[in-house]
CSV table of C-alpha atoms in Angstrom, one decimal:
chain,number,residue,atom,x,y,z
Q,1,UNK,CA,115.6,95.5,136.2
Q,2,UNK,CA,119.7,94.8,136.5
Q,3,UNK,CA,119.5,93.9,132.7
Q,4,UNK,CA,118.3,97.6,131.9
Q,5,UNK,CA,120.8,99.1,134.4
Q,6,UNK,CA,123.6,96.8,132.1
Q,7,UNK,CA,122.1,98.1,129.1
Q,8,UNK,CA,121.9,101.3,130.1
Q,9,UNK,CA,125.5,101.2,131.3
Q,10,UNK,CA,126.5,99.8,128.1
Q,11,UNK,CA,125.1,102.9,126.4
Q,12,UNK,CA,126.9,105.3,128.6
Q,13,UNK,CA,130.4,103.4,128.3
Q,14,UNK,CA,130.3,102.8,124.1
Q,15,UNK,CA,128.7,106.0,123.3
Q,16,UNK,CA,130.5,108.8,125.6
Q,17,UNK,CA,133.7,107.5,127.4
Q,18,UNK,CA,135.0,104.8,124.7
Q,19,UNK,CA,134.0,106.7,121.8
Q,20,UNK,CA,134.8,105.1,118.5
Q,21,UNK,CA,136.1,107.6,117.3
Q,22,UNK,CA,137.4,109.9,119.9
Q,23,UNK,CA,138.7,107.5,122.4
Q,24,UNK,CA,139.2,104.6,120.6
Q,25,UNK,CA,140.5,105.8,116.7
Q,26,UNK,CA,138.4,103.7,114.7
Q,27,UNK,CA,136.3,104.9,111.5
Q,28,UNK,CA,138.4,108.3,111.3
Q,29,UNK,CA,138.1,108.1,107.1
Q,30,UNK,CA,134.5,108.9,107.1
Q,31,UNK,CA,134.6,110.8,110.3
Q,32,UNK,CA,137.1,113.4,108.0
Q,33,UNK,CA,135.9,112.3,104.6
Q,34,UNK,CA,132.0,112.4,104.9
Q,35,UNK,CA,131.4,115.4,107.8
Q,36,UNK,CA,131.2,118.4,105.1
Q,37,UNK,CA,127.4,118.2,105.2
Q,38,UNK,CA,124.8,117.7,107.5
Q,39,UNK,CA,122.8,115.6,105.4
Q,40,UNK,CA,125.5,113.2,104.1
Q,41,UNK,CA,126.4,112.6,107.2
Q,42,UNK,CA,123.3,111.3,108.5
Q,43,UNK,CA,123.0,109.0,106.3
Q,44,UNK,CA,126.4,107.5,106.8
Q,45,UNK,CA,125.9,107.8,110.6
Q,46,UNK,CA,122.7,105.8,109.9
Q,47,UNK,CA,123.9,103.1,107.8
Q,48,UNK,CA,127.0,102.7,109.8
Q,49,UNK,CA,124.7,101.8,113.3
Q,50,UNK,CA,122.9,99.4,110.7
Q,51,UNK,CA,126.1,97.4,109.3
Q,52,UNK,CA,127.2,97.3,112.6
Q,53,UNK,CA,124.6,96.1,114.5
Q,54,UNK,CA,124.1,93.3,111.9
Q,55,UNK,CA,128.1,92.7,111.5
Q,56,UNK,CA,128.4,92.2,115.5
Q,57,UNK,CA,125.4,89.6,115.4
Q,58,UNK,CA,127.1,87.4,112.4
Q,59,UNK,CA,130.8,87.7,113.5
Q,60,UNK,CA,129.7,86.5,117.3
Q,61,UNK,CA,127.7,83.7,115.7
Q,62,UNK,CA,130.9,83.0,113.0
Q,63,UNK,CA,133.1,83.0,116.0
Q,64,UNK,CA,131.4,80.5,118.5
Q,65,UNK,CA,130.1,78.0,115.3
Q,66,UNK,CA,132.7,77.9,113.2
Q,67,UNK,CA,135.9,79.6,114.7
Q,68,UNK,CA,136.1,77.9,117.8
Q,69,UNK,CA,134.1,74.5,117.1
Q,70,UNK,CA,136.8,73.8,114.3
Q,71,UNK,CA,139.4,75.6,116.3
Q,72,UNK,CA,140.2,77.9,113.4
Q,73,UNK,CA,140.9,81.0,115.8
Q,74,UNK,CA,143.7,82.0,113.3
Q,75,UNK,CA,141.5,82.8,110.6
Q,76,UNK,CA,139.7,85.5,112.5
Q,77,UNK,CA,140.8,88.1,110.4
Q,78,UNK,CA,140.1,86.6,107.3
Q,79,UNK,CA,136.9,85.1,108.3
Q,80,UNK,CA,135.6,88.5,109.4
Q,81,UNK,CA,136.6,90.9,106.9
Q,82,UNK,CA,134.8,88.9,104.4
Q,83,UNK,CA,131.6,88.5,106.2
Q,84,UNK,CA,131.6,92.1,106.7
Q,85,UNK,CA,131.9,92.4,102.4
Q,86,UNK,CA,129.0,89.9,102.0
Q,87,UNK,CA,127.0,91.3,104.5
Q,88,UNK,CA,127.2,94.8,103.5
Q,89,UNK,CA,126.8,93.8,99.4
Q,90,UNK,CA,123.6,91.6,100.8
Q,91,UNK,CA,122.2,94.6,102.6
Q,92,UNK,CA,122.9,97.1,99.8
Q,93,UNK,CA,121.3,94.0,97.3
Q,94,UNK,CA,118.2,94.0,100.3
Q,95,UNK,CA,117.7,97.6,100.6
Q,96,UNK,CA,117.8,98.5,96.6
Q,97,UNK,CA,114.8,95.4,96.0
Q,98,UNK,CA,112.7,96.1,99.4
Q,99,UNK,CA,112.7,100.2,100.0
Q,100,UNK,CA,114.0,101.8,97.3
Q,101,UNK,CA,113.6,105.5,99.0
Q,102,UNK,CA,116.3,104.5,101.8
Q,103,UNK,CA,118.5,102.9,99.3
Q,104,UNK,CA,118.5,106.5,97.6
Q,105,UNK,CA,119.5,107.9,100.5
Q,106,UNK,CA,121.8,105.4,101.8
Q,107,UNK,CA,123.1,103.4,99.1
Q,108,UNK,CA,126.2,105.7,98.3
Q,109,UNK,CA,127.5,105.1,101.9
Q,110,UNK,CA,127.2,101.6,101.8
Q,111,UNK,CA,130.3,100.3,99.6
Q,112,UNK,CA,132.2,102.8,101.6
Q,113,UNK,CA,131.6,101.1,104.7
Q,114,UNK,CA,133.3,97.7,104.2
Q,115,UNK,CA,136.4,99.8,104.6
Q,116,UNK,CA,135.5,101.7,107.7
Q,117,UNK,CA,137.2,99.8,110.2
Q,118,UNK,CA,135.0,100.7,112.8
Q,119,UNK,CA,133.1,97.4,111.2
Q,120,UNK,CA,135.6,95.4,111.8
Q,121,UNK,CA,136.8,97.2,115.2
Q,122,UNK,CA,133.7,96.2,116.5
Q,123,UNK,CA,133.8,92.5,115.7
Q,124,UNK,CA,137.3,92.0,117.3
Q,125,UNK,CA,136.6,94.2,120.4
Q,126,UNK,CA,133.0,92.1,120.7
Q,127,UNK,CA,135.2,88.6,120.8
Q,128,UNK,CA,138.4,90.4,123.0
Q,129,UNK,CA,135.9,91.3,126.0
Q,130,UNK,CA,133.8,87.9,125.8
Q,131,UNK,CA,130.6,89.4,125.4
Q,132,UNK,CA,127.5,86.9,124.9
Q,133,UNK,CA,125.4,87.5,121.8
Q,134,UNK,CA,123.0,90.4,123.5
Q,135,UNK,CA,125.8,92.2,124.3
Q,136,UNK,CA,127.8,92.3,121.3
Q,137,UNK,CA,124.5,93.5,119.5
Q,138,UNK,CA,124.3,95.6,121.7
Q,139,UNK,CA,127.9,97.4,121.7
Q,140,UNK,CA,127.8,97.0,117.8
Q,141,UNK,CA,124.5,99.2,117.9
Q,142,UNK,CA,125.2,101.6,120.2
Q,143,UNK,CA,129.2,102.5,118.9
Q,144,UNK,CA,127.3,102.9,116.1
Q,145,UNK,CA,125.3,106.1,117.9
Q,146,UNK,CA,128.4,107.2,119.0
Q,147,UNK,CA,129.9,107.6,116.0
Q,148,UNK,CA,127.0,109.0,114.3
Q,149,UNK,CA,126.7,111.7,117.3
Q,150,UNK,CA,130.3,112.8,116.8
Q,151,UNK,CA,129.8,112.5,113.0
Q,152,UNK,CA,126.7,114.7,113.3
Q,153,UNK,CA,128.6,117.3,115.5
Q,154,UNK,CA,131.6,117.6,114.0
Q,155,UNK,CA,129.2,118.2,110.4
Q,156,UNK,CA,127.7,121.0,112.1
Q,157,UNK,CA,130.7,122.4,113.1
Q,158,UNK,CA,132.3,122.3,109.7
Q,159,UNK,CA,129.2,124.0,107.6
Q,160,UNK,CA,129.5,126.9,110.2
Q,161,UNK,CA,133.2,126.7,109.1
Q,162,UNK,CA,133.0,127.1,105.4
Q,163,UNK,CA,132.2,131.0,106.2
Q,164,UNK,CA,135.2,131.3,108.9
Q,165,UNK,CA,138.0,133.2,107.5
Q,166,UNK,CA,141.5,130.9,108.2
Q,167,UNK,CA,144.8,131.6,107.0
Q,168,UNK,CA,145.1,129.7,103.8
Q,169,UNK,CA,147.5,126.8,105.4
Q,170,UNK,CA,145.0,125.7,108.0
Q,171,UNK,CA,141.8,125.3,105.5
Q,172,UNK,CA,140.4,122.1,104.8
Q,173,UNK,CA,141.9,119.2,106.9
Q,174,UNK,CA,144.1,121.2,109.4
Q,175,UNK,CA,141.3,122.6,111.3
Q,176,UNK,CA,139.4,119.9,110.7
Q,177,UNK,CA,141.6,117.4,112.8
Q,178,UNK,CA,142.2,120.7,115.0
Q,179,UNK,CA,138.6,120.8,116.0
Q,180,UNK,CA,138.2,117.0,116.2
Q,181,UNK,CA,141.0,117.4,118.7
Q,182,UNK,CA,139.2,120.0,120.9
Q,183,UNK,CA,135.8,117.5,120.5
Q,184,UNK,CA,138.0,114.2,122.0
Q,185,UNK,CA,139.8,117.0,124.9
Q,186,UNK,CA,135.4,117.4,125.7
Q,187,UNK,CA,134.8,113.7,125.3
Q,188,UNK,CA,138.1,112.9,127.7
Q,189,UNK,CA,135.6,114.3,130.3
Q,190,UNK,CA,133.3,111.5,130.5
Q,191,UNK,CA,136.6,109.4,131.3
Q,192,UNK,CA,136.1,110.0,135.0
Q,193,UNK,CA,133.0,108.5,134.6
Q,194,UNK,CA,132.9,105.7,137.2
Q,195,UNK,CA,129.2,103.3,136.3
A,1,UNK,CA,159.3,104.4,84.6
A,2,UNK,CA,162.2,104.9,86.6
A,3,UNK,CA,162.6,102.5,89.9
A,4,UNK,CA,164.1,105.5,91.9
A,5,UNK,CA,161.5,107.7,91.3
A,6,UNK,CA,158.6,105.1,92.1
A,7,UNK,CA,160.4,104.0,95.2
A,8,UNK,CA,161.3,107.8,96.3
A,9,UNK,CA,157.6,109.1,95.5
A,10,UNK,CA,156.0,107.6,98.5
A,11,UNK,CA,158.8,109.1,100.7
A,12,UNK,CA,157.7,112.7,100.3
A,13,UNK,CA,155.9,114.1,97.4
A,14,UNK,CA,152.7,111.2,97.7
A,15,UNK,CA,153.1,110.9,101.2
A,16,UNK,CA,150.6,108.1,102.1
A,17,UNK,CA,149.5,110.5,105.8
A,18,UNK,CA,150.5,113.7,104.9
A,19,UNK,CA,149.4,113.9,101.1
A,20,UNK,CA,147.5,111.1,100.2
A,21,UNK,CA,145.6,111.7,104.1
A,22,UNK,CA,145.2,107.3,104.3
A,23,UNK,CA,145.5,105.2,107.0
A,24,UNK,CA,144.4,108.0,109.2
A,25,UNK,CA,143.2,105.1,112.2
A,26,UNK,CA,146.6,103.6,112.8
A,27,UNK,CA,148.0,106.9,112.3
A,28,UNK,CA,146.4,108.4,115.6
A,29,UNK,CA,146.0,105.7,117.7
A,30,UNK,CA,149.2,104.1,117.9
A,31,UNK,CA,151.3,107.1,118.0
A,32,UNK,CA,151.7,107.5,121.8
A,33,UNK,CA,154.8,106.2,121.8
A,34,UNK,CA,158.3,105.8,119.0
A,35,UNK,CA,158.7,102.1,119.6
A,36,UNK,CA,154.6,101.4,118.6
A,37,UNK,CA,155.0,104.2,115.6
A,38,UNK,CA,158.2,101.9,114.6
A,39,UNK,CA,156.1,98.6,115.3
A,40,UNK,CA,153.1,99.7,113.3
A,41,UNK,CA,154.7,101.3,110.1
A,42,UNK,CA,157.4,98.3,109.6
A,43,UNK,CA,153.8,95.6,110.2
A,44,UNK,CA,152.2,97.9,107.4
A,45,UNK,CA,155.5,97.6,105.2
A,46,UNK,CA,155.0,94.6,105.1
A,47,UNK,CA,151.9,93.7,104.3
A,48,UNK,CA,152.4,96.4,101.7
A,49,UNK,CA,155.3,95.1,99.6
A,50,UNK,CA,154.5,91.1,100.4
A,51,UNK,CA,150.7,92.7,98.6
A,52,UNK,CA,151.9,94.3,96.0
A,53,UNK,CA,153.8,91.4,94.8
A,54,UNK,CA,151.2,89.0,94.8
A,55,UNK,CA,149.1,91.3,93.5
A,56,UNK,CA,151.1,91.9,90.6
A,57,UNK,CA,151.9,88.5,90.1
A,58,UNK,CA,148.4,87.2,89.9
A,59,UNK,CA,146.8,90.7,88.6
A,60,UNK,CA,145.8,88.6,85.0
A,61,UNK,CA,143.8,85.8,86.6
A,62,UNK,CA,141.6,88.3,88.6
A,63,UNK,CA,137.9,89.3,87.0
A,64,UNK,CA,137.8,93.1,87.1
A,65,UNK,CA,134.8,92.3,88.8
A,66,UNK,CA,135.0,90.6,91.5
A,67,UNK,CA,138.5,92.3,91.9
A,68,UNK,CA,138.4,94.0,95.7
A,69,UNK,CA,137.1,91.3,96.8
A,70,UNK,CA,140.4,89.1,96.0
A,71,UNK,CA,142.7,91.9,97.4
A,72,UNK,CA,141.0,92.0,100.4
A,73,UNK,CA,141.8,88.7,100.9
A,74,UNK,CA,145.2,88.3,100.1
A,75,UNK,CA,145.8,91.4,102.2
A,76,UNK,CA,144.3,90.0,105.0
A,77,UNK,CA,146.3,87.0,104.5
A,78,UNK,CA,149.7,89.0,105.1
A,79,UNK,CA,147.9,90.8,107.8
A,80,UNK,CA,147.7,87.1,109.8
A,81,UNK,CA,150.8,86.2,108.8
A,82,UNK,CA,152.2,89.1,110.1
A,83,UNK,CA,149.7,89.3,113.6
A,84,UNK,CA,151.3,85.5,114.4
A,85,UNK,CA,154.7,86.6,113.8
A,86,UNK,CA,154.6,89.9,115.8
A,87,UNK,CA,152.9,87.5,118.7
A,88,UNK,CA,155.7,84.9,118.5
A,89,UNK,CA,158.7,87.5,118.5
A,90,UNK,CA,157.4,91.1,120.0
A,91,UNK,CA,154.7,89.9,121.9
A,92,UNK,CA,154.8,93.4,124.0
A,93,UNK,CA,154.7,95.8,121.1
A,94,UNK,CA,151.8,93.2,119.7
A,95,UNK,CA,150.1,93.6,123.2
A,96,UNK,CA,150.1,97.4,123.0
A,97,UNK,CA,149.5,97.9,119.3
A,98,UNK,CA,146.2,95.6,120.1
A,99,UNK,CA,143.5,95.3,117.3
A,100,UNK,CA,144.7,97.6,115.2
A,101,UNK,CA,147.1,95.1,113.8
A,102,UNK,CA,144.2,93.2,112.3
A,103,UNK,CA,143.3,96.8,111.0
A,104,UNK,CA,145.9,97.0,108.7
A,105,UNK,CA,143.7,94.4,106.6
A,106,UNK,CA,141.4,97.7,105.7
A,107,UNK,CA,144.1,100.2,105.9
A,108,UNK,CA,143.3,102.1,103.1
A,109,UNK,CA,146.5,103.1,101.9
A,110,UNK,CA,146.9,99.4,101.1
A,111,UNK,CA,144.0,97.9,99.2
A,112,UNK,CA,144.9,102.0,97.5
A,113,UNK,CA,148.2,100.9,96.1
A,114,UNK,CA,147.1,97.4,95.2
A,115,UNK,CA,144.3,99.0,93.2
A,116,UNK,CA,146.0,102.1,92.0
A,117,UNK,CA,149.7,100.8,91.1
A,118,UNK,CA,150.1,96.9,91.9
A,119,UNK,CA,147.1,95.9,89.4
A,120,UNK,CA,148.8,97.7,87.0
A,121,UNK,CA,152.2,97.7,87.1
A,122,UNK,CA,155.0,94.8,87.0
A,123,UNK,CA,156.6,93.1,89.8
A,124,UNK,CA,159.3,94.9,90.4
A,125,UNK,CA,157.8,98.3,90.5
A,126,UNK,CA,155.2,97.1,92.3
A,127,UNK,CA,157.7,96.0,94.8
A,128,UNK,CA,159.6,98.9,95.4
A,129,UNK,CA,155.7,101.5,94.9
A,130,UNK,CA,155.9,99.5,98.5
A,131,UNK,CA,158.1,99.7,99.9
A,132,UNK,CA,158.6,103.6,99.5
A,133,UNK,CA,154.9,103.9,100.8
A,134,UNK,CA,155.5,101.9,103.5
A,135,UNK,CA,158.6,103.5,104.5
A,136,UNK,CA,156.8,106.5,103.7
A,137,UNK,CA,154.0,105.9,106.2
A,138,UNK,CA,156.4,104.5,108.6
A,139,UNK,CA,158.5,108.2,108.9
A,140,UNK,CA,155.4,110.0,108.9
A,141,UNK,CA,154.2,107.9,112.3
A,142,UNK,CA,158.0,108.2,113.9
A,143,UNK,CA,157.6,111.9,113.3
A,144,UNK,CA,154.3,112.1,115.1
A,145,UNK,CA,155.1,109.8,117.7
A,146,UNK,CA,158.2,111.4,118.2
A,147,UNK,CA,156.5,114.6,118.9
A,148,UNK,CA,153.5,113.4,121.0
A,149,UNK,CA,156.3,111.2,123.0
A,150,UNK,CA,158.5,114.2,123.6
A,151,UNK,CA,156.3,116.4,124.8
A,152,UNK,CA,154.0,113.9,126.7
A,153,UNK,CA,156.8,112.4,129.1
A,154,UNK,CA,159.9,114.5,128.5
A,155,UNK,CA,161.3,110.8,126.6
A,156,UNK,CA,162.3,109.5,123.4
A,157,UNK,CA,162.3,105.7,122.9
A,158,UNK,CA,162.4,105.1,127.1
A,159,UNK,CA,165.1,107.5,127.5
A,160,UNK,CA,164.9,111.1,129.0
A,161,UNK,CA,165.6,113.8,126.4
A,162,UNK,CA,164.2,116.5,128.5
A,163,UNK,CA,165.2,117.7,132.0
A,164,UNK,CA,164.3,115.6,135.2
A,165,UNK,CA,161.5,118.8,136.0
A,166,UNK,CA,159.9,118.7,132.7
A,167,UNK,CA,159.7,114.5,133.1
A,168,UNK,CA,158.0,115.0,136.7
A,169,UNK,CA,155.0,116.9,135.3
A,170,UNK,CA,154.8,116.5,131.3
A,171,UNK,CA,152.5,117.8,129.3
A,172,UNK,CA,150.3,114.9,129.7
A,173,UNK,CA,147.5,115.8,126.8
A,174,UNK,CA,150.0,115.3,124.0
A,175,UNK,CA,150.1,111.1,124.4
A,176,UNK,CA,146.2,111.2,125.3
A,177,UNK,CA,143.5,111.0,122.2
A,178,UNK,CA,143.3,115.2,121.8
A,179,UNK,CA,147.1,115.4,121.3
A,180,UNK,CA,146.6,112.7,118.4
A,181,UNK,CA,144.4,115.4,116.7
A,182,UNK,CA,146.0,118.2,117.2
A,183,UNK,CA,149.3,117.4,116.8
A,184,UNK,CA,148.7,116.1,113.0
A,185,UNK,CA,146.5,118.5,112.3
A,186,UNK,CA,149.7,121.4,113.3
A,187,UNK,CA,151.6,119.1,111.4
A,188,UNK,CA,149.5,119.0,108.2
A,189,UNK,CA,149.3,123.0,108.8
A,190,UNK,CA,153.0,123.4,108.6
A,191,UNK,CA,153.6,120.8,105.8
A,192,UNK,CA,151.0,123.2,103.8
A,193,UNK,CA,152.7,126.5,104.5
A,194,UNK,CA,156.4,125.2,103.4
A,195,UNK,CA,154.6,123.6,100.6
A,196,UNK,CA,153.0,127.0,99.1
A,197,UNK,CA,154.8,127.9,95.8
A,198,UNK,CA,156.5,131.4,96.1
A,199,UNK,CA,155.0,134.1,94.4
C-alpha cells in the first residue's frame, strides 16, 4: 500500500508541480517546434514517454555498473548522451522491423529526440536525487506524461489560434511563448501542493 | 568571406535566440538572474568556439555518415571540460546553473554551427562563426535576465537599481517560470515590429 501512495505521489510531483517543461525548462524545442497540430504532437508526446522511460532504465544501470564501479563519475555526460543516441537509433531500428504501423506514425519524431534534452534532463535529475531503479523508471515515465499533457494542450490551443486575428508582430512564436507563459502562471498553482 | 562579417553576423542579424529561436532551454531557465545569464552564455562560448575548431580541424577524417554522432561527442567533451572547470573556480554560479550545464552538450545552437558552418568552413572562420554566436547568445541572455532581474527584485547584478519600496514588494512573477515566457516572447514581439521593412 505505501508503495502506491509513493507512486502515486511521484505522479503528482513529475507530472503537475515539477513540470518538464513548465517548471523545470527542459524539452522547450519540441514543445515550440512540434505543437502546431494535434496529431503530430501526439505522437511526439508518445514517443518521448517511450525514449524516456527506457533512457532512465539504461542510464541508472550505466551509472551504478560502470560509472561508479570504475569510478568514472566524470564521464557522466559523455557516457549518457551517447546511450541516449544508441538507444533511440536501436528503438527506431526495433520499431521499423517489429510494427511497421507505429513506426509510420512515430518514426519522424524519433531522430528528433536525441536532441530534446528532456532525455538527457531526466538521466542527470534520476542520478542527482538518488533514486533506486523503480523510481527513476518511474520519473522517466511519468515526465514523460507531463510533457506530453502540456504538449497536447498547448496544440490545442494553437490550432484554435491559427483563425485568431493578431497584429502581425505577435504571429507565430510571440504568442506562442505568450501563451506557454499563461500555461506555467496555471501550472505555478500546483506549487503549493504539499504530498 | 570576410572575417568581420562572419564574426558580426551572429551578434544581430542571425541571432542564435532571437532569429535562429535555438537554445530556447538554457535560455529560460537560467535567466533569473545577470550573473547566471553571464555564467551560462560565456560556458556556451566556449564550448562553441573550442567545437568549432576541432570540428574544422578534423572535419576530413569524419564519414558523412556517422557524422552527428562524432560532434556529439566532441561537444560533450568541452561540455566536461568546461562542467569541471566552472566546479573548481565558480562553484556557486555552477551550483545555481545546475544541470543545465551538462545541457549545453545538446544545445542546439551548437551541434547547429558545427553542422552548418564548422564542417564546412576553415579554421579560422570557424573560430570567429563562434565566437560571434556565442557572444551573440550570451547578450541575448544578459538582456533577458537583465529584464526579468529588474523587474523581479528591483536589482541588477546584487545591487538595487530601483527604489527601496519597489525592492520591498517586486514584481515577483518576472524571475518565476511565467516571466521566462512572457518576457521573451514581448521581446521577440518587439524585435519583429522594429524589424518590419518600411513601406
Amino acid at each position: 500500500m505505501e508503495f502506491i501512495a509513493k507512486i502515486f505521489v511521484m505522479a503528482i510531483s513529475a507530472i503537475f508541480i515539477n513540470n518538464f517543461v513548465l517548471a523545470r525548462f527542459l524539452g522547450l524545442c519540441p514543445y515550440l517546434g512540434v505543437s502546431k497540430k494535434l496529431d503530430s504532437a501526439l505522437g511526439m508526446g508518445m514517443a518521448v514517454i517511450f525514449v524516456m522511460t527506457m533512457a532512465s532504465a539504461f542510464t541508472w544501470l550505466i551509472n551504478i555498473y560502470i560509472l561508479q564501479t570504475l569510478d568514472l563519475g566524470y564521464l557522466r555526460t559523455i557516457a549518457f548522451i551517447l546511450t541516449i543516441a544508441s538507444l533511440v537509433q536501436f528503438v527506431e531500428m526495433v520499431i521499423q522491423k517489429s510494427a511497421p504501423a507505429l513506426y509510420k506514425s512515430l518514426g519522424v519524431f524519433l531522430p528528433l529526440i536525441t536532441t530534446n534534452c528532456a532525455v538527457l534532463g531526466v538521466a542527470l535529475i534520476n542520478i542527482d536525487e538518488s533514486y533506486s531503479f523503480i523510481e527513476s523508471i518511474l520519473n522517466g515515465f511519468f515526465a514523460g506524461v507531463g510533457f506530453t499533457l502540456v504538449l497536447l494542450l498547448m496544440a490545442g490551443m494553437r490550432e484554435r489560434l491559427e483563425k485568431a486575428e493578431l497584429p502581425e508582430s505577435m504571429k507565430g512564436m510571440p504568442i506562442a511563448l505568450i501563451i506557454a507563459g499563461c500555461m506555467a502562471l496555471s501550472f505555478l498553482g500546483f506549487a503549493g501542493l504539499s504530498l | 568571406m570576410n572575417l568581420m562579417n562572419v564574426f558580426s553576423k551572429g551578434l544581430i542579424k542571425e541571432n542564435p535566440i532571437f532569429v535562429l529561436v535555438l537554445g530556447m532551454c538554457p535560455t529560460l531557465a537560467v535567466t533569473s538572474s545577470v550573473i547566471n545569464g553571464i555564467g551560462m552564455g560565456l560556458a556556451a562560448t566556449f564550448v562553441l568556439v573550442c567545437s568549432n575548431i576541432l570540428i574544422s580541424l578534423i572535419k576530413g577524417f569524419i564519414p558523412s555518415k556517422i557524422r552527428i554522432p562524432c560532434f556529439i561527442v566532441v561537444i560533450a567533451s568541452f561540455v566536461t571540460v568546461i562542467d569541471l572547470v566552472m566546479a573548481a573556480y565558480v562553484p556557486d554560479i555552477h551550483k545555481s546553473l545546475g544541470i543545465f550545464i551538462p545541457l549545453i552538450v545538446v544545445n542546439c545552437i551548437i551541434l547547429g554551427r558545427a553542422e552548418a558552418f564548422a564542417s564546412k568552413n576553415n579554421i579560422i572562420s570557424s573560430m570567429f562563426d563562434g565566437l560571434g554566436m556565442g557572444l551573440g547568445f550570451t547578450g541575448a541572455l544578459v538582456l533577458i535576465a537583465a529584464i526579468r532581474e529588474l523587474l523581479g527584485t528591483g536589482m541588477l547584478l546584487g545591487l538595487p537599481v530601483l527604489p527601496q519600496a519597489y525592492i520591498n514588494s517586486p514584481m515577483l512573477i518576472a524571475i518565476l517560470a511565467p516571466g521566462a515566457f512572457i518576457t521573451l516572447g514581448l521581446l521577440m514581439a518587439t524585435m519583429n515590429l522594429l524589424k518590419k521593412p518600411k513601406v
